Short mmCIF file of C-alpha atoms in Angstrom, two decimals:
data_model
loop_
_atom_site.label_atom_id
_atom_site.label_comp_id
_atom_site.label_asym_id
_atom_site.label_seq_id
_atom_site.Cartn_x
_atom_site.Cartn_y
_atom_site.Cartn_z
CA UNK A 1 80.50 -27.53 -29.50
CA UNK A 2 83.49 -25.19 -30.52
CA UNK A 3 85.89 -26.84 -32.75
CA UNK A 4 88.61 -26.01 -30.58
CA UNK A 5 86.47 -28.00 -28.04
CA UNK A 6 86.33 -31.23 -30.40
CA UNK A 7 89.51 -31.73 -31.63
CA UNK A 8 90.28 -32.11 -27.22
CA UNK A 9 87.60 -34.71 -27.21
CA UNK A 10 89.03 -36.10 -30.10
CA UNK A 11 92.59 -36.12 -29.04
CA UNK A 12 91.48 -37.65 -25.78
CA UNK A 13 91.02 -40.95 -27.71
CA UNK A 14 94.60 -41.07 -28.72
CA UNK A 15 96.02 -39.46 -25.57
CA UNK A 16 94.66 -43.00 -24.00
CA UNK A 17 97.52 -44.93 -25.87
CA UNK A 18 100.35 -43.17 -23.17
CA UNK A 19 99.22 -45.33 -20.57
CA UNK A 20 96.06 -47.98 -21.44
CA UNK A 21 99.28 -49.84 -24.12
CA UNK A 22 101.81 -49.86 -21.58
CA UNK A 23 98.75 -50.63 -19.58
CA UNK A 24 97.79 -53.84 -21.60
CA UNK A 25 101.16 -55.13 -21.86
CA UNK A 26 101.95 -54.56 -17.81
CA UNK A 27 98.68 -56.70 -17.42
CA UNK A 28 99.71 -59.29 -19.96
CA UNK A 29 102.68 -60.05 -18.10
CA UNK A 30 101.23 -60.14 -14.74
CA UNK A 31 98.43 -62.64 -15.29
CA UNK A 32 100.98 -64.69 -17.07
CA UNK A 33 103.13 -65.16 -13.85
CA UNK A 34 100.13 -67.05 -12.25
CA UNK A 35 98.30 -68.13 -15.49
CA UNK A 36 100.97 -68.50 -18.14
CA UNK A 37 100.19 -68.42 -22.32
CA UNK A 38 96.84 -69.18 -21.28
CA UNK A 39 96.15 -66.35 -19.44
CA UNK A 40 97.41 -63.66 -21.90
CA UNK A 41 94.97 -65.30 -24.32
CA UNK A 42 92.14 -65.02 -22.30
CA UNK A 43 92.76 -61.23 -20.97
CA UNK A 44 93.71 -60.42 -24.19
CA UNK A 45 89.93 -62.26 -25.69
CA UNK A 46 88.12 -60.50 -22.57
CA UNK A 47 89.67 -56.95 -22.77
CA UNK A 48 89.15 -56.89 -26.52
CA UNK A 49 85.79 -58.09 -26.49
CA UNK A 50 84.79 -55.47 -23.52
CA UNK A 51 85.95 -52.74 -26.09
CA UNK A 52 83.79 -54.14 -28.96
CA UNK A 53 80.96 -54.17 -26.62
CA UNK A 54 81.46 -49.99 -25.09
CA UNK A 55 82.00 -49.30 -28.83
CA UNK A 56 78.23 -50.43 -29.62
CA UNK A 57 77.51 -48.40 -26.73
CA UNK A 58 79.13 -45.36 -28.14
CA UNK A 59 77.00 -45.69 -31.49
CA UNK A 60 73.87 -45.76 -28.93
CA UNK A 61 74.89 -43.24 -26.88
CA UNK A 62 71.67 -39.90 -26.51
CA UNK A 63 74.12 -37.36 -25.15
CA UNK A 64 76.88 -35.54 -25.48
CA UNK A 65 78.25 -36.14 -21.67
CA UNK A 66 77.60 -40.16 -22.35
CA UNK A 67 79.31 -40.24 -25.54
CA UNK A 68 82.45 -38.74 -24.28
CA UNK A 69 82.69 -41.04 -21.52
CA UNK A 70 82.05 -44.30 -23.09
CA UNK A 71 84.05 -42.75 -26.30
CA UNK A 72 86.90 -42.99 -23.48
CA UNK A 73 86.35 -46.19 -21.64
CA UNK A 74 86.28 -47.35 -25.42
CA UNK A 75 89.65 -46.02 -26.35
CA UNK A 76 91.12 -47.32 -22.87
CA UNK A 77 89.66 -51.02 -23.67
CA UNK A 78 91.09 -50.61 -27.54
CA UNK A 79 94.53 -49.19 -26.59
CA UNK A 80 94.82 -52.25 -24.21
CA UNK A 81 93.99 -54.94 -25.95
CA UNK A 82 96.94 -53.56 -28.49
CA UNK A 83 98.81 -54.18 -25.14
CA UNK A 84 97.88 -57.53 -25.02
CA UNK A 85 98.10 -58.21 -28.24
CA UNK A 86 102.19 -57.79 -28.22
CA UNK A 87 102.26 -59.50 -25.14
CA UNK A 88 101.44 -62.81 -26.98
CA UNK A 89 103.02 -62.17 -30.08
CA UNK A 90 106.61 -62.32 -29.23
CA UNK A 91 105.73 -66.24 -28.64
CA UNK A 92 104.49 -66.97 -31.75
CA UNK A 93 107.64 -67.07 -33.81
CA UNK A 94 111.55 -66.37 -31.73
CA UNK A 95 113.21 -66.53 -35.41
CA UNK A 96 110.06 -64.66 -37.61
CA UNK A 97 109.46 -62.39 -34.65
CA UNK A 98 110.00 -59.12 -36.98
CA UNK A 99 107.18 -60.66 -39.41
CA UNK A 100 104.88 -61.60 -37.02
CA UNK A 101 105.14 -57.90 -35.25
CA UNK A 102 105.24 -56.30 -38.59
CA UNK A 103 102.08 -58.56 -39.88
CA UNK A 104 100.33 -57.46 -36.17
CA UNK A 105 100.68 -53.57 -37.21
CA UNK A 106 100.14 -53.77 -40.49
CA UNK A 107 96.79 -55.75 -39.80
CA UNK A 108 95.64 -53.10 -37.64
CA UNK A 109 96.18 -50.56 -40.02
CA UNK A 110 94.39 -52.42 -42.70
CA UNK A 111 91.32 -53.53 -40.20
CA UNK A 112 91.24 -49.48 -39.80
CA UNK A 113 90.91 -48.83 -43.55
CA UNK A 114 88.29 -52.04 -44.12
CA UNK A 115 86.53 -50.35 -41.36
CA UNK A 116 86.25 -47.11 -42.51
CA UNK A 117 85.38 -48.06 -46.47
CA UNK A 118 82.69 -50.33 -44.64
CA UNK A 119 80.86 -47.86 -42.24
CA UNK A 120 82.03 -44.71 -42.68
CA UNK A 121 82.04 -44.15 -46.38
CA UNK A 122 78.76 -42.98 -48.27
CA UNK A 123 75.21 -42.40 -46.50
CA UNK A 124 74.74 -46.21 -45.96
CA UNK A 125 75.05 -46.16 -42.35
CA UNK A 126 74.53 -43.34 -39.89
CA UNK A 127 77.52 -42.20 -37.94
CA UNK A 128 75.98 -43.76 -35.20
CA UNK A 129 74.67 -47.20 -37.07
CA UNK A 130 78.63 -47.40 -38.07
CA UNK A 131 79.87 -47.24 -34.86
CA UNK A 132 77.72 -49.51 -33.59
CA UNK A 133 78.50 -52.19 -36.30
CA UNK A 134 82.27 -51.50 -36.06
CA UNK A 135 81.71 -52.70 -32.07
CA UNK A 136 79.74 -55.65 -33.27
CA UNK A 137 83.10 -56.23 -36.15
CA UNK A 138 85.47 -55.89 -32.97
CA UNK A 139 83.39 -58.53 -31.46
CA UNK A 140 83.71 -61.11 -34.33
CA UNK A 141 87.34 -60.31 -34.68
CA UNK A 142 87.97 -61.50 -31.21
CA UNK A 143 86.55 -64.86 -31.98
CA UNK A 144 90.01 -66.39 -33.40
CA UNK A 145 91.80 -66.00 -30.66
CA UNK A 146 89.88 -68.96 -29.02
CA UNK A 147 91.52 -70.98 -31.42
CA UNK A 148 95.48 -69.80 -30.98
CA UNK A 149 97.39 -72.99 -29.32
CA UNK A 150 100.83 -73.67 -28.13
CA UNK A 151 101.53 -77.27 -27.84
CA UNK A 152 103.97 -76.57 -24.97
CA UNK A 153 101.03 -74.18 -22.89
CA UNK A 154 97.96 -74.92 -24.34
CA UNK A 155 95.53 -72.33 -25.60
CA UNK A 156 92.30 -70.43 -24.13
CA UNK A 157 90.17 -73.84 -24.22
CA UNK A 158 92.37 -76.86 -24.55
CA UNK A 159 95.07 -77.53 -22.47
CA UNK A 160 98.39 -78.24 -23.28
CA UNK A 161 99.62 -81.01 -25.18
CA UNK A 162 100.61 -84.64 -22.98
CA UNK A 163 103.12 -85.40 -25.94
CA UNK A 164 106.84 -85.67 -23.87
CA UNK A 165 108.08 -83.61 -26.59
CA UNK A 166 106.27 -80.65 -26.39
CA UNK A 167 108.40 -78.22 -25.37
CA UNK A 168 109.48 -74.60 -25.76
CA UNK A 169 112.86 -76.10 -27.31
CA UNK A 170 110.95 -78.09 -29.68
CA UNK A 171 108.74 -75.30 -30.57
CA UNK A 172 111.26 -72.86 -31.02
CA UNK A 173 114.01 -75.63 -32.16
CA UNK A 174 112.07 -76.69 -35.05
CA UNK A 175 112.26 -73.47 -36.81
CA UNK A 176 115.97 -73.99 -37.55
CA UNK A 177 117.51 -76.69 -40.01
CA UNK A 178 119.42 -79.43 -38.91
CA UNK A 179 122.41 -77.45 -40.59
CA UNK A 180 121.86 -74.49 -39.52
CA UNK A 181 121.63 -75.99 -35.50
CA UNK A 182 125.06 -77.01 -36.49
CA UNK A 183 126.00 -73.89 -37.31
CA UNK A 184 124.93 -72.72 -33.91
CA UNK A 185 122.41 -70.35 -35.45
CA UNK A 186 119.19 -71.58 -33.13
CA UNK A 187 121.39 -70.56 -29.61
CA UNK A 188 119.64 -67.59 -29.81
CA UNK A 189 115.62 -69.47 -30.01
CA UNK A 190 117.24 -71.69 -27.56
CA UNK A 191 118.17 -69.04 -24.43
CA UNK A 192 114.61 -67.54 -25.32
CA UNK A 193 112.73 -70.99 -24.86
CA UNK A 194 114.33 -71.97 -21.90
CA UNK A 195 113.21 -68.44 -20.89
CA UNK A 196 109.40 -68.59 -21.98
CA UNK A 197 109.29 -71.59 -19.36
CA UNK A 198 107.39 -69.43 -17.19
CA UNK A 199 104.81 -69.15 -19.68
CA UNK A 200 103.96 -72.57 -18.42
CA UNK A 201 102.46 -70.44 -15.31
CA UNK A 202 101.30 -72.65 -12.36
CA UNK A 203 102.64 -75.66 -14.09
CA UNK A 204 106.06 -74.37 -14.42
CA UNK A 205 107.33 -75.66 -11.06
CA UNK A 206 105.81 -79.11 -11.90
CA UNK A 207 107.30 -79.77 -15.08
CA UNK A 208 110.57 -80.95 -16.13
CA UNK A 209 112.93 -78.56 -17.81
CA UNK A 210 117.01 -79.21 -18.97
CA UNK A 211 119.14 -79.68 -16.28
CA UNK A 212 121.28 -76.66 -15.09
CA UNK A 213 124.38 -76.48 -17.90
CA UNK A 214 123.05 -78.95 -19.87
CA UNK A 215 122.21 -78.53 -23.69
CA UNK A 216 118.64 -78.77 -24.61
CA UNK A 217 117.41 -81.98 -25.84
CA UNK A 218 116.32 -80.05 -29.03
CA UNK A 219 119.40 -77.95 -29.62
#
């Protein structure tokens, strides 16, 4: 293959991100209208995992044609689980939501280097062994997200919590200080939890939620 000829293939992995990320994230959003928190957690598990799994196939691949094509179906999966991944963490924390974001990139970037030192350095593995291993990593690294819970929606295998006072305004309430609610400072968490309501997804409609003009219990 002409190097000119490569470095197309190559780019072709990172061309994916101009639509598989938006991709991920547009996907994220619409299973959550019908599924809620839940939903995002499992798309997010499933995508993820189907990338780990065409990334072992890439390091098995016995031809050119077939390593291209799974090399992209790869990068499509991997691109949108990154998607997915930012669809759930602007939930995790309304007043650390620069950390959390900044801890998700930084983590991938890190994963990237671990990755490379692990499989990809010296004559341990094969090019091919590596990738495969790297899929089976991606696989393994999925795992945790079984175990992500929201008292207020739940999490891929339990439900959410029955306690009355597990709510988006607790969650995001209990961030702030009594002094600095009096302050005003949570208004901000509050207008965003009485937004995430819909993260409830077919429960929203059943469950109660503040009554129009009224302040939050937790405010």
């Amino acid at each position: 293959m002409q190097l000119s000829t490569a470095g197309l293939v190559a780019a072709s992995f990172g061309l994916a991100n101009i639509f598989s990320r938006p991709g991920g994230g547009l996907l994220s959003d619409i299973v959550a209208r019908r599924f809620g928190m839940r939903g995002r957690l499992w798309t997010l598990w499933i995508v993820q995992t189907c990338g780990g799994l065409f990334c072992i196939g890439l390091g098995k691949s016995n031809s050119l044609a077939l390593a291209i094509t799974v090399m992209i179906i790869f990068s499509v999966f991997c691109q949108g689980a990154c998607g997915l991944t930012y669809g759930v963490i602007p939930f995790v924390s309304r007043r650390g939501l620069g950390i959390i974001s900044g801890m998700g990139g930084a983590g991938g970037a890190a994963g990237a280097v671990i990755t490379q030192l692990l499989f990809f350095t010296g004559s341990k593995y094969s090019t091919e062994r590596g990738l495969s291993l790297m899929g089976v990593m991606i696989i393994v690294c999925t795992l945790p997200v079984a175990f992500i819970y929201f008292p207020q929606w739940g999490g891929m295998v339990c439900p959410p919590s029955k306690a009355g006072d597990a709510t988006e305004e607790r969650y995001y309430g209990d961030e702030w200080s009594e002094e600095e609610k009096q302050k005003g400072y949570h208004e901000a968490s509050m207008k965003f939890a009485d937004n995430s309501r819909s993260e409830r997804g077919g429960r929203v409609a059943s469950l109660a939620s503040p009554a129009e003009g009224r302040t939050p219990e937790h405010a």
